[in-house]
Amino acid sequence: MSEGVVHLIYFTGDPKHGDVFYTRSEDFGGAFSSPVRVNSQEGSAIAIGAIRGAQIAVGKRDRVHVAWNGSDTAEPRGPMNPEAGKPGSPMLYTRLNDHGAAFEPQRNLMQETFGLDGGGSLAADHSGNVYVGWHGKAPGARQGEAGRQVWIAASRDEGRAFAKERPASQEPTGACGCCGMRLFVDSRGAIYGLYRSARENVHRDIYVLRSEDRGSSFSVALLHSWNINACPMSSMNLVEAGNEVLGTWETQTQVYFVPVSHGVDVARAAMVAPPGDNPKRKYPALARNGRGETLIAWVEGSGWQRGGVLGWQLFDKAGRPSVACEVRQSVPVWSFPAVLVRPDDGFTIVV
């Protein structure tokens, strides 16, 4: 990725069937380019539920890739959903064209799976590999969320063509239907994923996926347990900082972060949560600067069709909390923060 360039996507319109736009800044936010619509079909994106919004990745030659859950009017439709008796919502993907001036026509990557619900994800490396992931079901799967799996479609040519989706793991963890997931590729090409399980409908645990062979196989390991007989509609995030990949998620209305690149046993022992009262923290995002400081941001008090307020906490290099949020800034409904590190090692939070 070119240093100092900020790539930004945002949603506009009806949360059930709106549009995604892309803009970029060459001077780290001083000025942004004219926005370009990402979805080629008007109204084919959604934001309802917050975690179902579009995700962006920057890959080889700084090409921008975007994936999102399709709306109820999006085309092409997904495969037939035998449980609903009709074609389901698609997992849509596009990329900037070779001239970098517009996005290619949107494509559905769900060839065999159905039941798209919680937000999908994507990741791209600088060798031309692109990975789009979602959780859904295959024909003949067990009923309910227990039959859901994380599926990944991979491209080896910068998104020109994708192979048929494959399950990331055969572990019978299920997947929490209306929760998001997150994929990430580090600078070595290792792929990481975070998702929430739904074993026996009550074990809503955070699992870590990891692949060292470009997605041919994944390990899967339990990171953080949470027993709740409901879907918490949660999201996750992954970022790289130095020689570590940091993950962040929500458990029991608290947000956590930890390096996940050294194994889950180390991660469990090193989990960090912001101090203070816990007024329903959700949708965490984080970044770490060159001084080793980590900033985690989240939304407090949000809910279905209800926005919240921004919270954040800065941690020093030793992992000790230092500066905390004192300004109560509103976060719109279906929105969540993103965190950037500036060239001066300061942080910017975008909501």
XYZ file of C-alpha atoms in Angstrom:
351
model
C 0.000 0.000 0.000
C 1.328 3.430 -0.885
C 2.397 5.310 2.212
C 0.127 8.161 3.226
C -2.833 7.027 1.106
C -6.164 6.571 2.885
C -8.760 4.353 1.184
C -12.320 4.878 2.411
C -15.688 3.296 1.618
C -19.012 4.459 3.035
C -22.701 3.679 2.702
C -25.564 5.960 1.673
C -29.301 5.507 1.216
C -31.885 3.134 2.642
C -30.165 0.707 5.058
C -32.028 -2.201 3.414
C -30.958 -1.388 -0.147
C -28.492 1.441 -0.585
C -25.140 2.152 -2.197
C -21.437 1.997 -1.330
C -19.032 4.730 -2.404
C -15.230 4.815 -2.536
C -12.887 7.766 -2.107
C -9.196 8.151 -1.392
C -6.826 10.712 0.052
C -3.230 11.126 -1.120
C -2.272 13.312 1.853
C -3.618 11.219 4.721
C -6.981 12.883 4.965
C -6.200 16.437 3.984
C -8.301 16.145 0.832
C -10.302 13.326 -0.718
C -11.028 12.410 -4.321
C -14.490 12.607 -5.842
C -16.475 9.570 -4.674
C -17.065 6.638 -7.040
C -19.953 4.230 -6.579
C -18.760 0.698 -5.832
C -21.884 -1.361 -6.533
C -22.787 -1.488 -10.216
C -26.488 -2.051 -9.496
C -28.200 0.764 -7.635
C -29.546 -0.242 -4.229
C -27.732 -3.593 -4.105
C -25.933 -3.051 -0.776
C -27.176 -3.110 2.809
C -26.127 -1.575 6.107
C -28.905 -2.783 8.379
C -27.506 -4.669 11.334
C -24.196 -2.734 11.151
C -22.063 -5.864 10.708
C -23.414 -6.525 7.178
C -21.756 -3.496 5.607
C -19.123 -3.519 2.877
C -15.462 -4.264 3.573
C -12.391 -3.078 1.684
C -8.910 -4.515 1.073
C -5.922 -3.202 -0.879
C -3.838 -5.772 -2.735
C -1.211 -6.072 -5.437
C -0.355 -2.829 -7.220
C -2.593 -1.020 -4.726
C -5.704 -2.366 -6.417
C -8.822 -1.845 -4.285
C -11.128 -4.812 -3.656
C -14.589 -4.568 -2.032
C -17.039 -7.247 -0.863
C -20.484 -6.853 0.682
C -23.732 -8.618 1.531
C -26.208 -8.095 -1.271
C -29.596 -6.532 -0.610
C -32.954 -8.208 -1.274
C -32.967 -6.645 -4.748
C -29.309 -7.346 -5.599
C -28.378 -9.225 -8.741
C -27.139 -11.775 -9.465
C -29.011 -13.670 -6.742
C -27.428 -16.335 -4.593
C -28.104 -20.071 -5.041
C -31.460 -21.542 -4.133
C -32.098 -21.573 -0.393
C -34.003 -24.835 0.188
C -35.044 -23.691 3.660
C -36.722 -20.574 2.247
C -37.755 -22.023 -1.111
C -36.183 -19.216 -3.154
C -32.754 -17.861 -4.171
C -30.917 -16.223 -1.311
C -28.935 -13.031 -0.874
C -25.603 -12.946 -2.733
C -22.083 -12.322 -1.441
C -20.993 -9.622 -3.859
C -17.501 -8.627 -4.925
C -15.890 -6.059 -7.195
C -12.511 -4.434 -7.750
C -11.176 -1.245 -9.254
C -10.581 -1.635 -12.970
C -7.116 -1.560 -14.543
C -7.322 2.209 -15.015
C -8.309 2.799 -11.387
C -11.185 5.003 -12.502
C -14.243 2.827 -11.859
C -15.307 -0.462 -10.354
C -15.992 -3.553 -12.428
C -19.520 -5.028 -12.540
C -20.397 -6.709 -9.267
C -20.217 -10.509 -9.062
C -21.778 -13.038 -6.720
C -19.200 -15.482 -5.309
C -21.683 -17.895 -3.702
C -21.779 -20.814 -6.119
C -23.116 -23.579 -3.874
C -23.790 -22.171 -0.407
C -26.894 -20.383 0.824
C -28.216 -18.639 3.933
C -25.997 -15.556 3.893
C -26.773 -13.541 7.018
C -24.011 -11.949 9.097
C -21.405 -9.833 7.390
C -18.854 -11.378 5.048
C -15.232 -10.279 4.783
C -12.285 -10.128 2.404
C -8.505 -9.880 2.434
C -5.847 -9.346 -0.231
C -2.067 -9.706 -0.320
C 0.608 -8.149 -2.516
C 1.143 -11.331 -4.531
C -2.255 -11.124 -6.195
C -4.211 -13.423 -3.885
C -7.695 -12.289 -2.859
C -9.876 -14.100 -0.325
C -13.582 -13.486 0.251
C -15.239 -15.200 3.210
C -18.730 -15.568 4.645
C -20.659 -17.992 6.797
C -23.517 -19.959 5.325
C -24.770 -23.452 4.673
C -24.352 -26.188 2.095
C -27.174 -28.456 0.906
C -27.713 -31.226 3.439
C -26.240 -29.272 6.378
C -27.695 -29.593 9.842
C -30.604 -27.350 10.703
C -30.120 -23.963 12.321
C -26.901 -22.188 13.132
C -25.172 -25.454 14.026
C -25.130 -26.261 10.313
C -23.399 -23.044 9.342
C -19.704 -22.913 8.370
C -17.174 -20.304 7.335
C -16.650 -20.502 3.568
C -13.818 -18.927 1.584
C -13.512 -18.257 -2.142
C -9.949 -17.605 -3.321
C -8.542 -15.811 -6.351
C -4.921 -16.143 -7.505
C -5.066 -13.432 -10.151
C -6.036 -10.219 -8.324
C -9.741 -11.015 -8.351
C -10.199 -11.720 -12.065
C -11.541 -15.191 -11.276
C -12.430 -17.031 -8.083
C -12.448 -20.727 -7.321
C -15.590 -22.285 -5.894
C -16.010 -21.617 -2.193
C -14.596 -24.139 0.259
C -15.209 -24.572 3.995
C -12.377 -23.145 6.066
C -12.736 -25.978 8.571
C -14.743 -29.143 9.171
C -14.855 -28.496 12.917
C -18.541 -28.615 13.982
C -18.542 -25.197 15.642
C -21.473 -23.741 13.738
C -21.477 -20.007 13.123
C -23.486 -17.267 14.807
C -25.985 -16.284 12.135
C -26.217 -12.508 12.483
C -22.639 -11.924 13.664
C -19.903 -10.726 11.387
C -16.496 -12.260 10.729
C -13.129 -10.923 9.645
C -10.365 -12.074 7.303
C -6.866 -10.617 7.124
C -3.599 -11.394 5.294
C -0.325 -10.375 6.915
C 2.831 -9.231 5.111
C 4.104 -12.830 4.940
C 0.949 -14.084 3.253
C -0.503 -15.864 6.296
C -4.300 -15.662 6.475
C -6.145 -15.040 9.730
C -9.846 -15.135 10.483
C -12.066 -14.395 13.466
C -15.639 -15.646 13.745
C -18.236 -16.472 16.384
C -19.477 -20.038 16.773
C -22.991 -21.285 17.584
C -22.363 -24.743 18.999
C -25.582 -26.077 20.575
C -27.025 -22.574 20.042
C -25.518 -21.331 23.318
C -21.727 -21.514 22.840
C -21.174 -18.174 21.099
C -17.394 -18.371 21.272
C -14.693 -16.544 19.329
C -12.568 -18.805 17.127
C -9.311 -18.034 15.295
C -8.654 -19.376 11.808
C -5.109 -19.454 10.424
C -3.601 -20.624 7.152
C 0.065 -20.725 6.174
C -0.552 -22.252 2.723
C -2.579 -19.558 0.949
C -5.891 -20.910 2.172
C -5.458 -24.551 1.150
C -5.957 -25.514 4.794
C -6.808 -23.707 8.018
C -6.253 -24.428 11.661
C -9.118 -23.496 13.961
C -8.786 -22.775 17.670
C -11.036 -21.498 20.444
C -9.961 -18.090 21.706
C -12.701 -16.777 24.003
C -15.837 -18.466 25.349
C -19.270 -16.899 25.837
C -22.425 -18.820 26.649
C -25.514 -16.923 25.577
C -28.692 -18.249 23.965
C -28.991 -15.320 21.570
C -27.154 -13.714 18.685
C -25.181 -10.684 19.947
C -24.739 -9.172 16.431
C -21.050 -8.597 17.007
C -18.096 -7.755 14.787
C -14.351 -8.415 14.839
C -11.229 -6.751 13.464
C -7.662 -7.747 12.573
C -4.650 -5.507 11.871
C -0.901 -5.981 11.498
C 1.583 -4.046 13.589
C 5.291 -4.832 13.356
C 5.696 -8.592 13.597
C 2.292 -9.145 15.190
C -1.289 -9.499 14.021
C -3.739 -8.015 16.510
C -7.321 -9.165 16.839
C -10.236 -7.462 18.587
C -13.768 -8.650 19.375
C -16.661 -8.403 21.845
C -17.530 -10.868 24.634
C -20.200 -10.259 27.266
C -20.601 -6.596 26.216
C -16.887 -5.926 26.738
C -14.303 -5.455 23.982
C -10.870 -7.118 23.967
C -7.718 -7.148 21.899
C -4.673 -9.394 21.749
C -1.911 -10.538 19.374
C -3.220 -13.669 17.659
C -0.092 -14.465 15.640
C 1.711 -16.283 18.487
C -0.907 -18.968 19.092
C -4.146 -19.016 21.067
C -2.549 -20.163 24.330
C -0.409 -17.029 24.372
C -3.375 -14.949 23.227
C -5.661 -16.120 26.013
C -3.057 -15.169 28.603
C -2.495 -11.747 27.044
C -6.079 -10.542 26.441
C -6.564 -6.854 27.198
C -9.829 -5.001 27.851
C -10.365 -1.273 28.399
C -10.921 -0.354 32.056
C -13.895 1.466 33.491
C -17.637 0.976 33.484
C -18.964 -1.208 30.714
C -22.092 0.286 29.087
C -22.503 -2.350 26.365
C -19.365 -1.978 24.282
C -19.584 -3.203 20.676
C -17.960 -3.010 17.225
C -14.278 -2.638 18.231
C -11.542 -1.363 15.917
C -7.878 -0.825 16.691
C -4.477 0.252 15.431
C -0.911 0.327 16.794
C 1.608 3.067 15.990
C 5.382 3.003 15.573
C 5.892 3.716 19.285
C 4.051 0.525 20.200
C 0.970 2.351 21.501
C -2.397 0.742 20.778
C -5.683 2.558 20.405
C -8.942 0.617 20.554
C -12.251 2.310 19.729
C -15.805 1.016 20.084
C -19.481 2.001 20.219
C -21.377 2.156 23.525
C -25.089 1.659 24.007
C -26.043 0.894 20.412
C -28.820 -1.519 19.460
C -31.279 -2.430 16.749
C -32.175 0.799 14.921
C -30.376 2.761 17.623
C -27.027 4.518 17.412
C -24.611 4.945 20.287
C -21.646 6.965 21.461
C -17.968 6.575 20.685
C -15.561 5.246 23.272
C -11.819 4.742 23.023
C -8.779 3.935 25.112
C -5.061 4.346 24.440
C -2.614 1.757 25.782
C 1.122 2.306 26.112
C 3.835 0.011 24.755
C 3.659 -2.148 27.891
C -0.097 -2.637 27.458
C -1.070 -0.293 30.299
C -4.068 2.039 29.795
C -3.083 5.677 29.445
C -5.316 8.282 27.758
C -9.068 7.565 27.640
C -11.996 9.057 25.731
C -13.527 12.120 27.382
C -15.627 13.490 24.504
C -19.069 11.922 24.064
C -19.417 11.842 20.290
C -22.511 10.275 18.765
C -22.232 7.348 16.351
C -25.099 7.019 13.834
C -27.299 3.948 13.670
C -25.707 0.994 11.789
C -22.277 2.622 12.047
C -19.011 1.775 13.795
C -15.517 3.278 14.033
C -12.325 2.748 12.053
C -8.881 3.666 13.423
C -5.909 4.982 11.426
C -2.290 5.664 12.374
C -1.014 8.994 11.037
C 2.556 9.535 9.795
C 3.331 11.380 13.058
C 2.251 8.257 15.029
C -0.940 9.954 16.153
C -4.314 8.298 15.630
C -7.439 9.238 13.707
C -10.836 7.710 14.453
C -13.386 7.711 11.642
C -17.097 7.205 12.413
